[in-house]
Coordinates of C-alpha atoms and ligand atoms in Angstrom, one line a residue:
M910 CA 18.5 -15.3 51.4
Q911 CA 17.3 -13.8 48.2
G912 CA 17.8 -10.5 49.4
E913 CA 21.8 -11.5 50.9
L914 CA 22.2 -12.4 46.9
A915 CA 20.6 -9.3 45.5
A916 CA 22.8 -7.2 48.3
Q917 CA 26.2 -9.0 46.9
A918 CA 25.1 -8.4 43.2
E919 CA 24.8 -5.0 43.5
W920 CA 28.7 -4.9 44.9
D921 CA 29.8 -7.0 41.9
Y922 CA 32.2 -4.6 40.2
A923 CA 30.6 -4.1 36.2
P924 CA 32.8 -4.4 33.3
A925 CA 34.5 -0.9 32.4
P926 CA 36.5 -1.7 29.4
E927 CA 38.3 1.4 27.7
S928 CA 37.1 1.2 24.1
R929 CA 39.9 0.1 21.5
D930 CA 38.4 2.3 18.5
I931 CA 40.6 5.1 19.2
V932 CA 43.7 3.0 18.0
S933 CA 43.9 1.6 14.4
I934 CA 46.4 -1.2 14.3
A935 CA 48.1 -1.6 10.8
P936 CA 48.4 -5.4 9.7
E937 CA 52.0 -4.3 9.0
Y938 CA 54.6 -2.2 10.2
G939 CA 58.0 -1.0 8.3
L940 CA 61.1 -0.1 10.5
F941 CA 61.3 3.5 10.5
I942 CA 64.6 5.0 9.3
D943 CA 65.6 8.2 7.8
G944 CA 62.2 9.8 8.6
E945 CA 60.3 6.9 7.0
F946 CA 58.5 3.8 7.4
V947 CA 60.6 0.9 5.3
P948 CA 60.2 -2.6 5.2
A949 CA 63.4 -5.0 6.2
A950 CA 66.1 -5.5 3.5
D951 CA 65.4 -9.1 3.4
G952 CA 61.5 -8.7 3.8
R953 CA 61.5 -10.8 7.3
Q954 CA 58.6 -10.0 9.5
F955 CA 57.6 -11.4 13.0
A956 CA 54.2 -11.1 14.7
T957 CA 53.6 -9.3 17.9
V958 CA 50.6 -10.8 19.8
N959 CA 48.3 -9.5 22.6
P960 CA 49.4 -11.3 25.8
A961 CA 45.9 -11.4 27.2
T962 CA 44.3 -13.0 24.3
E963 CA 47.2 -14.7 22.0
E964 CA 45.7 -12.7 19.4
P965 CA 48.5 -11.6 16.9
L966 CA 48.2 -7.9 16.6
A967 CA 50.2 -7.0 13.7
Q968 CA 53.4 -8.5 11.5
V969 CA 56.3 -6.3 11.9
A970 CA 59.7 -5.9 10.0
D971 CA 62.2 -7.6 11.8
A972 CA 65.5 -5.7 11.2
G973 CA 68.9 -7.4 10.2
E974 CA 72.5 -6.4 9.9
A975 CA 71.9 -4.3 6.7
D976 CA 69.1 -2.3 8.5
V977 CA 70.9 -1.3 11.5
D978 CA 73.6 -0.5 9.2
R979 CA 71.1 1.9 7.0
A980 CA 69.8 3.2 10.3
V981 CA 73.1 4.2 11.9
A982 CA 74.3 5.9 8.7
A983 CA 71.1 7.8 8.8
A984 CA 71.6 9.0 12.4
R985 CA 75.4 9.8 11.6
A986 CA 74.3 12.1 8.4
A987 CA 71.4 13.6 10.7
Y988 CA 73.9 14.0 13.7
E989 CA 76.7 15.7 11.4
R990 CA 74.4 17.8 9.0
V991 CA 71.4 18.9 11.4
W992 CA 70.9 17.8 14.9
G993 CA 74.5 18.3 16.4
P994 CA 75.2 22.0 15.0
M995 CA 71.3 22.8 15.9
P996 CA 70.9 25.4 18.7
G997 CA 69.9 23.8 21.9
A998 CA 66.6 26.2 21.5
E999 CA 65.7 25.1 18.2
R1000 CA 66.3 21.3 19.4
A1001 CA 64.1 21.8 22.7
K1002 CA 61.0 23.3 20.4
Y1003 CA 60.8 19.5 18.7
L1004 CA 61.2 18.0 22.3
Y1005 CA 58.2 20.1 23.4
R1006 CA 56.1 19.3 20.3
I1007 CA 56.7 15.7 20.8
A1008 CA 55.9 15.9 24.5
R1009 CA 52.6 17.7 23.5
L1010 CA 51.8 15.4 21.1
L1011 CA 52.4 12.7 23.2
Q1012 CA 49.8 14.3 25.9
E1013 CA 47.2 14.9 23.1
R1014 CA 47.4 11.4 21.6
S1015 CA 47.8 9.7 25.1
R1016 CA 44.8 7.8 25.3
E1017 CA 46.0 5.8 22.1
F1018 CA 49.3 5.6 23.3
A1019 CA 47.6 3.8 26.6
V1020 CA 45.1 1.3 24.6
L1021 CA 47.9 0.3 22.3
E1022 CA 50.6 -0.2 25.3
S1023 CA 48.2 -2.2 27.1
L1024 CA 47.1 -4.4 24.0
D1025 CA 50.7 -5.0 23.1
N1026 CA 52.3 -5.2 26.4
G1027 CA 49.1 -7.1 28.7
K1028 CA 49.5 -4.0 31.5
P1029 CA 46.3 -2.6 33.1
I1030 CA 45.0 0.6 31.2
K1031 CA 45.0 2.4 34.5
E1032 CA 48.7 1.9 34.8
S1033 CA 49.5 2.8 30.9
R1034 CA 46.9 5.7 31.0
D1035 CA 48.1 7.2 34.6
V1036 CA 51.9 6.0 34.5
D1037 CA 53.6 4.7 31.6
I1038 CA 52.2 7.9 29.2
P1039 CA 52.4 10.8 31.5
L1040 CA 55.7 10.1 32.5
A1041 CA 56.8 9.5 29.0
A1042 CA 55.7 13.0 28.3
A1043 CA 57.0 14.4 31.2
H1044 CA 60.6 13.0 30.4
F1045 CA 60.1 15.0 27.0
F1046 CA 59.1 18.1 28.5
Y1047 CA 61.9 17.8 31.4
H1048 CA 64.7 17.2 28.8
A1049 CA 63.5 20.0 26.1
G1050 CA 64.1 22.4 29.4
W1051 CA 67.7 21.1 29.5
A1052 CA 68.2 21.1 25.8
D1053 CA 69.5 25.1 25.7
K1054 CA 71.0 25.0 29.0
L1055 CA 73.7 22.6 28.9
E1056 CA 76.5 25.1 29.4
H1057 CA 74.9 25.7 33.0
A1058 CA 74.5 21.9 34.0
G1059 CA 77.8 21.8 35.6
F1060 CA 79.7 19.9 32.8
G1061 CA 81.9 22.6 31.8
P1062 CA 81.3 25.8 29.6
S1063 CA 80.8 23.8 26.5
P1064 CA 79.5 20.0 26.8
R1065 CA 79.5 18.1 23.4
P1066 CA 77.0 15.6 22.5
L1067 CA 78.4 12.0 22.1
G1068 CA 77.3 11.4 18.3
V1069 CA 75.2 8.3 17.7
S1070 CA 73.4 6.5 20.1
G1071 CA 72.1 3.3 20.2
Q1072 CA 69.9 2.3 22.7
V1073 CA 68.0 -1.1 23.1
I1074 CA 65.2 -1.3 25.6
P1075 CA 63.0 -4.0 27.2
W1076 CA 59.3 -4.7 27.3
N1077 CA 57.8 -3.8 30.8
F1078 CA 57.7 -0.2 30.3
P1079 CA 58.1 -0.1 26.5
L1080 CA 57.2 3.7 25.6
L1081 CA 58.3 4.9 28.8
M1082 CA 61.7 3.1 28.4
A1083 CA 61.9 4.6 24.8
A1084 CA 61.3 8.1 26.6
W1085 CA 64.1 7.7 29.3
K1086 CA 66.6 6.9 26.4
L1087 CA 65.4 9.3 23.7
A1088 CA 64.7 12.5 25.6
P1089 CA 68.2 12.9 27.5
A1090 CA 69.9 12.0 24.0
L1091 CA 68.1 14.3 21.9
A1092 CA 68.3 17.0 24.3
A1093 CA 71.8 16.6 24.2
G1094 CA 72.3 16.7 20.7
N1095 CA 73.1 13.1 19.9
T1096 CA 70.8 11.1 17.3
C1097 CA 69.3 7.7 18.1
V1098 CA 68.7 4.3 16.8
L1099 CA 66.2 2.4 19.3
K1100 CA 65.7 -1.2 19.0
P1101 CA 62.3 -2.0 21.1
A1102 CA 61.9 -5.5 22.5
E1103 CA 60.5 -7.8 20.4
T1104 CA 57.0 -8.5 22.1
T1105 CA 56.1 -4.8 22.3
P1106 CA 57.3 -2.6 19.3
L1107 CA 53.8 -1.1 18.6
T1108 CA 54.1 2.0 20.8
A1109 CA 58.1 2.9 19.9
L1110 CA 56.5 3.0 16.5
L1111 CA 53.9 5.1 17.0
L1112 CA 56.2 7.6 18.6
A1113 CA 58.1 7.6 15.5
E1114 CA 55.1 8.6 13.7
V1115 CA 55.0 11.4 16.6
C1116 CA 58.2 12.4 15.6
Q1117 CA 57.1 12.9 11.7
Q1118 CA 54.1 14.5 13.0
A1119 CA 56.3 17.0 15.0
G1120 CA 58.8 17.4 12.0
L1121 CA 61.7 15.9 13.7
P1122 CA 64.3 16.1 10.9
P1123 CA 64.4 12.2 8.9
G1124 CA 67.6 10.3 10.6
V1125 CA 67.2 12.2 14.2
L1126 CA 65.2 8.8 15.4
N1127 CA 65.6 5.6 13.6
V1128 CA 63.6 2.7 15.2
T1129 CA 64.9 -0.8 14.2
T1130 CA 62.5 -3.5 15.6
G1131 CA 63.8 -7.1 15.7
A1132 CA 65.0 -9.7 18.4
G1133 CA 68.1 -10.0 20.3
S1134 CA 70.0 -10.3 17.0
T1135 CA 69.1 -6.8 16.1
G1136 CA 70.2 -5.7 19.5
A1137 CA 73.4 -7.1 19.0
A1138 CA 74.0 -5.8 15.7
L1139 CA 73.4 -2.5 17.0
V1140 CA 75.4 -2.8 19.9
S1141 CA 78.4 -4.3 17.7
H1142 CA 78.2 -1.5 15.0
P1143 CA 81.4 0.5 14.7
G1144 CA 79.3 4.0 13.9
V1145 CA 78.1 3.9 17.2
D1146 CA 79.3 6.1 19.8
K1147 CA 77.2 5.3 23.0
I1148 CA 75.0 2.3 24.3
A1149 CA 72.2 2.5 26.6
F1150 CA 70.8 -0.4 27.9
T1151 CA 67.8 -1.7 29.8
G1152 CA 67.0 -5.4 30.5
S1153 CA 68.6 -8.4 32.0
T1154 CA 71.9 -8.8 34.0
E1155 CA 73.0 -11.7 31.5
V1156 CA 72.6 -9.7 28.3
G1157 CA 73.9 -6.5 29.8
K1158 CA 77.0 -8.7 30.8
E1159 CA 77.1 -9.9 27.2
I1160 CA 77.0 -5.9 25.9
Q1161 CA 79.8 -5.1 28.4
R1162 CA 82.1 -7.5 26.7
A1163 CA 81.0 -6.7 23.3
V1164 CA 82.0 -3.0 23.7
A1165 CA 85.0 -3.3 25.7
G1166 CA 87.9 -2.1 24.1
T1167 CA 85.9 -0.1 21.3
G1168 CA 85.9 3.3 23.0
K1169 CA 81.9 3.2 22.9
R1170 CA 80.2 4.8 26.2
L1171 CA 77.9 2.4 28.1
T1172 CA 75.4 2.8 30.5
L1173 CA 73.3 -0.7 31.7
E1174 CA 70.4 -0.5 33.7
L1175 CA 69.5 -4.1 34.7
G1176 CA 67.9 -6.6 37.3
G1177 CA 67.0 -6.2 40.8
K1178 CA 66.2 -7.9 43.9
A1179 CA 64.9 -5.0 46.2
A1180 CA 64.4 -5.9 49.5
N1181 CA 60.9 -3.5 51.0
I1182 CA 61.6 -3.1 54.7
V1183 CA 58.8 -2.8 57.1
F1184 CA 59.3 -1.8 60.8
D1185 CA 57.3 -2.3 63.9
D1186 CA 56.5 1.5 64.2
A1187 CA 55.3 1.8 60.2
P1188 CA 51.7 3.1 59.7
V1189 CA 50.5 -0.4 58.7
E1190 CA 47.8 0.4 56.1
G1191 CA 50.3 2.5 54.3
A1192 CA 53.0 0.2 54.1
V1193 CA 50.6 -2.8 52.8
E1194 CA 49.7 -0.2 50.2
G1195 CA 53.3 0.1 49.3
I1196 CA 54.3 -3.5 49.7
V1197 CA 51.1 -4.2 46.8
N1198 CA 52.5 -1.5 44.8
G1199 CA 56.0 -2.5 45.1
I1200 CA 55.4 -6.0 43.7
F1201 CA 51.9 -6.2 42.1
F1202 CA 52.5 -3.0 39.8
N1203 CA 52.9 -3.8 36.4
Q1204 CA 52.3 -7.7 37.3
G1205 CA 55.8 -7.5 38.9
H1206 CA 57.5 -6.7 35.7
V1207 CA 59.9 -4.1 37.4
C1208 CA 63.2 -4.1 37.5
C1209 CA 63.1 -2.2 41.2
A1210 CA 60.3 -4.1 42.4
G1211 CA 60.0 -4.9 46.0
S1212 CA 60.1 -8.3 45.7
R1213 CA 61.5 -9.2 48.6
L1214 CA 59.5 -8.1 51.9
L1215 CA 61.6 -8.0 55.0
V1216 CA 59.0 -7.5 57.8
Q1217 CA 60.1 -7.1 61.4
E1218 CA 59.0 -10.2 63.4
S1219 CA 56.7 -8.4 66.2
V1220 CA 54.2 -7.1 63.4
A1221 CA 54.6 -10.1 60.9
D1222 CA 51.5 -11.6 61.6
S1223 CA 49.5 -8.6 61.5
V1224 CA 51.2 -7.0 58.2
L1225 CA 51.0 -10.7 56.5
G1226 CA 47.2 -10.7 57.8
R1227 CA 46.3 -7.4 56.2
L1228 CA 48.5 -8.1 53.1
R1229 CA 46.5 -11.2 52.5
D1230 CA 43.1 -9.3 53.1
R1231 CA 44.2 -6.7 50.5
L1232 CA 45.5 -9.2 47.6
G1233 CA 41.8 -11.0 47.9
T1234 CA 40.6 -7.3 46.8
L1235 CA 43.1 -7.1 43.9
R1236 CA 41.2 -7.7 40.3
L1237 CA 43.2 -9.7 37.6
G1238 CA 41.8 -10.1 34.1
D1239 CA 41.2 -7.8 31.1
P1240 CA 44.1 -5.2 30.7
L1241 CA 41.6 -2.9 28.7
D1242 CA 39.0 -2.8 31.9
K1243 CA 39.5 0.2 34.0
N1244 CA 39.0 -1.8 37.0
T1245 CA 41.8 -4.3 36.4
D1246 CA 44.5 -4.1 39.0
I1247 CA 46.8 -7.1 37.6
G1248 CA 47.1 -7.4 33.6
A1249 CA 48.9 -10.5 31.4
I1250 CA 52.2 -11.6 31.7
N1251 CA 54.0 -10.3 28.8
S1252 CA 55.2 -13.5 27.2
R1253 CA 54.7 -17.3 27.1
Q1254 CA 58.6 -17.2 28.0
Q1255 CA 58.3 -15.1 30.9
L1256 CA 55.0 -17.0 32.3
D1257 CA 57.3 -20.3 32.0
K1258 CA 59.8 -18.3 34.0
I1259 CA 57.9 -17.3 36.8
R1260 CA 56.1 -20.7 37.1
E1261 CA 59.7 -22.5 37.0
L1262 CA 60.8 -20.0 39.8
S1263 CA 57.5 -20.3 41.9
D1264 CA 57.7 -24.3 41.5
A1265 CA 61.2 -24.1 43.0
G1266 CA 60.5 -22.0 45.9
E1267 CA 57.9 -24.6 46.9
A1268 CA 60.1 -27.6 46.2
E1269 CA 62.8 -25.9 48.4
G1270 CA 60.3 -25.4 51.2
A1271 CA 58.7 -22.2 51.0
E1272 CA 55.1 -21.7 51.6
R1273 CA 52.9 -20.5 48.8
W1274 CA 49.7 -18.6 49.0
S1275 CA 47.4 -17.0 46.6
P1276 CA 43.9 -15.3 46.9
P1277 CA 41.1 -17.1 45.2
C1278 CA 41.6 -15.9 41.6
Q1279 CA 40.1 -16.9 38.3
L1280 CA 42.6 -17.0 35.6
P1281 CA 41.1 -16.4 31.9
D1282 CA 41.3 -19.5 29.7
R1283 CA 43.5 -17.7 26.9
G1284 CA 46.3 -15.7 27.3
Y1285 CA 49.6 -15.7 29.9
W1286 CA 48.2 -15.0 33.4
F1287 CA 49.5 -15.9 37.1
P1288 CA 47.9 -15.1 40.1
P1289 CA 49.4 -12.5 42.9
T1290 CA 51.5 -15.0 44.9
L1291 CA 53.0 -14.7 48.4
F1292 CA 55.7 -17.2 49.7
T1293 CA 56.4 -17.3 53.5
G1294 CA 59.0 -19.4 55.5
V1295 CA 61.5 -18.3 52.8
S1296 CA 65.2 -18.3 54.1
Q1297 CA 67.9 -16.4 52.2
S1298 CA 69.4 -19.1 50.2
H1299 CA 66.0 -20.1 48.3
R1300 CA 66.2 -19.3 44.8
I1301 CA 63.0 -17.2 45.2
A1302 CA 64.9 -15.1 47.7
Q1303 CA 68.1 -14.7 45.1
E1304 CA 66.8 -14.7 41.6
E1305 CA 64.9 -11.8 40.0
I1306 CA 61.4 -13.4 39.3
F1307 CA 60.3 -10.5 37.2
G1308 CA 56.5 -11.7 38.2
P1309 CA 53.7 -10.8 40.9
V1310 CA 55.6 -12.9 43.2
L1311 CA 56.8 -11.8 46.7
S1312 CA 58.8 -13.7 48.8
V1313 CA 58.6 -12.6 52.6
L1314 CA 61.1 -12.9 55.0
T1315 CA 61.4 -11.7 58.5
F1316 CA 63.9 -10.0 60.9
R1317 CA 64.5 -8.6 64.7
T1318 CA 66.8 -5.6 64.5
P1319 CA 67.9 -3.2 62.3
D1320 CA 71.5 -4.6 61.9
E1321 CA 69.6 -7.7 60.6
A1322 CA 67.5 -6.1 58.4
V1323 CA 70.6 -4.3 56.7
A1324 CA 72.5 -7.7 56.2
K1325 CA 69.4 -9.4 54.9
A1326 CA 68.5 -6.5 52.2
N1327 CA 72.3 -6.4 51.1
N1328 CA 72.4 -10.1 50.8
T1329 CA 72.0 -10.2 46.9
P1330 CA 74.4 -9.4 44.2
Y1331 CA 72.1 -6.7 42.7
G1332 CA 72.0 -3.0 43.8
L1333 CA 69.2 -1.1 42.4
S1334 CA 66.6 -0.1 44.6
A1335 CA 65.2 -0.9 48.6
G1336 CA 62.2 0.6 50.8
V1337 CA 62.1 1.4 54.2
W1338 CA 58.6 1.7 56.1
T1339 CA 59.3 3.6 59.6
E1340 CA 57.7 6.5 61.5
K1341 CA 61.3 7.7 62.5
G1342 CA 62.9 10.0 60.2
S1343 CA 66.3 9.0 61.8
R1344 CA 65.9 5.2 61.2
I1345 CA 65.4 6.2 57.3
L1346 CA 68.5 8.3 57.3
W1347 CA 70.7 5.2 59.0
M1348 CA 69.0 2.5 56.9
A1349 CA 69.7 4.5 53.8
Q1350 CA 73.2 5.2 54.6
R1351 CA 73.7 1.4 54.8
L1352 CA 71.6 -0.1 51.9
R1353 CA 73.6 -0.8 48.9
A1354 CA 71.0 0.3 46.2
G1355 CA 71.1 3.2 44.0
V1356 CA 67.5 4.2 44.9
V1357 CA 65.9 3.9 48.5
W1358 CA 62.3 4.9 49.0
A1359 CA 61.1 6.0 52.2
N1360 CA 57.2 5.6 53.0
T1361 CA 56.7 5.0 49.4
Y1362 CA 57.8 2.6 46.8
N1363 CA 57.8 2.7 42.8
R1364 CA 57.8 6.7 42.4
F1365 CA 59.6 8.0 39.5
D1366 CA 60.2 11.5 38.1
P1367 CA 62.3 12.7 35.6
T1368 CA 64.2 15.1 37.6
S1369 CA 65.6 12.2 39.7
P1370 CA 68.3 10.1 38.8
F1371 CA 67.6 6.3 38.8
G1372 CA 70.1 3.5 38.3
G1373 CA 72.0 1.0 40.1
Y1374 CA 75.3 -0.8 40.7
R1375 CA 76.8 -4.1 41.0
E1376 CA 74.8 -6.4 39.0
S1377 CA 72.3 -3.9 38.4
G1378 CA 74.6 -2.2 36.1
F1379 CA 75.8 1.6 36.3
G1380 CA 75.1 4.9 34.9
R1381 CA 72.0 7.1 36.0
E1382 CA 68.7 8.0 33.8
G1383 CA 67.0 11.0 34.9
G1384 CA 67.7 14.3 36.4
R1385 CA 71.1 16.1 35.6
H1386 CA 73.1 13.0 36.4
G1387 CA 71.3 11.6 33.4
L1388 CA 72.1 13.9 31.0
A1389 CA 75.9 13.2 31.6
A1390 CA 75.7 10.0 29.9
Y1391 CA 75.0 12.0 26.9
L1392 CA 77.6 14.5 27.0
N1393 CA 81.1 14.8 26.3
A1394 CA 82.1 17.2 29.4
Ligands
TAP2618 P1 66.6 -9.2 27.7 O1 66.9 -10.2 26.6 O2 68.0 -8.7 28.6 O3 66.1 -8.1 26.7 C1 66.1 -6.9 27.2 C2 66.5 -6.4 25.4 O4 67.8 -6.9 24.8 C3 65.6 -6.4 24.4 O5 65.3 -5.4 23.6 C4 65.9 -7.5 23.5 O6 65.7 -8.0 22.6 C5 67.4 -7.2 23.8 N1 68.6 -8.3 23.5 C6 68.5 -9.5 23.8 N2 69.7 -10.0 23.7 C7 70.5 -9.0 23.1 C8 71.9 -9.2 22.7 N3 72.5 -10.3 22.6 N4 72.3 -7.7 22.3 C9 71.6 -6.9 22.2 N5 70.3 -6.9 22.9 C10 69.9 -8.0 23.0 O7 65.6 -9.3 28.7 P2 64.1 -10.5 28.4 O8 64.9 -11.7 27.7 O9 63.2 -9.6 27.6 O10 63.8 -11.1 30.0 C11 64.7 -11.7 30.4 C12 64.6 -11.6 31.7 O11 65.4 -10.1 32.0 C13 63.5 -11.5 32.8 O12 62.8 -12.5 33.0 C14 63.7 -10.2 33.8 O13 64.3 -11.1 34.9 C15 64.9 -9.4 33.0 N6 64.3 -8.3 32.7 C16 64.7 -7.0 33.4 C17 64.7 -5.9 32.9 C18 64.9 -4.9 33.5 S1 64.2 -3.4 33.4 N7 65.7 -5.0 34.6 C19 63.5 -5.6 31.8 C20 63.2 -6.9 31.0 C21 63.8 -8.2 31.3 P3 64.2 -9.1 22.4 O14 63.0 -8.5 23.7 O15 63.9 -9.0 21.0 O16 65.0 -10.3 22.7

């Protein structure tokens, strides 16, 4: 017996926390306007907290209308005097510099992102930060080649771009928005999410370090009202928004008739479809990556698993086994698979929708999983017996919760996958290439992954339609959103 216990103990994971010493968090942060960090005009601040511990991290300036006005004026002046007239090859040098600095300071960014957002360090270290740098590298390459991008002989920038981003990939969403805008010759005012402002402010510091001319990038931290002030500011030429469908619709109403250009990247309720000929081990990894990556805080998360009835039992058996191996806990631990939920408000929403799933008759399952005493946590959760009308099959949960449905034929899979008001992404798992193409033609989704999931690349356009928004980010298509062709 003792030998057994000793053998078991040997196989336990030892804690492997990443040191937070590399990050120095200031007690207070200002807004970044015209190349300088400044307090809000009315001196207001808000706290940002570590969602894994509820520990306050810093006080951050809360931008009001006057601050947004200052930021837009700085962006306009920089656009007219410096950035707009600058040759593309010169702009590219700044973008390359920013990209290299992101790489050089990547550990610092990764630790700060995990502290402010709650995501596992292995994700911020291996996904968020390298991809953010890749977006700057990629778009730096376009800056002096815009006339060859297929938008006519001399595409022009739009002017000042107002960019409002969410909390799920704070630095990466900033990079998705800023890199193409700057490469195309626009200047920017960025509004990060209230719960995750710190890496956008560190990025502003990197831009200072790179010598980016003042006013080219401005960061106005604050809550939804700051975003609304930016959206409705008459000095902004283009709005780029990523976030909820509800706020996206509000923004669309606010800019209607103003002549401002708009792109919206909104929610999703993607189907991840597993056929009976799919390689099961790979599919199970893809299901896990599809919904448990980033705690399911992913607009394109594969939150509805559609599995062919003949293999449902074996796939679900293996999936349950795999979920039993996921490690939930300290986001800074390098072994952690599932970190903290980003905010109390988001945790409440996940709980409410999961309770509704049970109340509507679906069967809920989670592996044995100890949740930390402090912070915002939700265990990986699987719902079986889900019907298409259940709220958990219709609404975006934006958490580590998978709704499982079954199908018998490819037609039924398509019908169920498309039974959603969203249209952002989908996954198909099958051995047959012809079936992948057949499915991809019928799935109403902006992105269809085949035998993989949640793969991103700056060269590849990403975006949805219907309630998932419009416009593309990434690739040549993404550049179009920032150019007057
Ligand atoms: P949103 O409210 O949509 O937040 C996205 C961004 O918009 C944030 O920077 C937010 O600021 C800002 N904002 C809020 N109201 C605004 C307004 N009226 N005008 C302009 N900007 C405004 O999302 P959330 O509240 O963080 O999350 C709510 C739900 O949205 C989630 O549960 C999830 O289902 C969904 N969501 C989807 C995505 C993606 S990528 N599709 C991302 C985040 C959330 P504050 O953060 O300061 O409020």
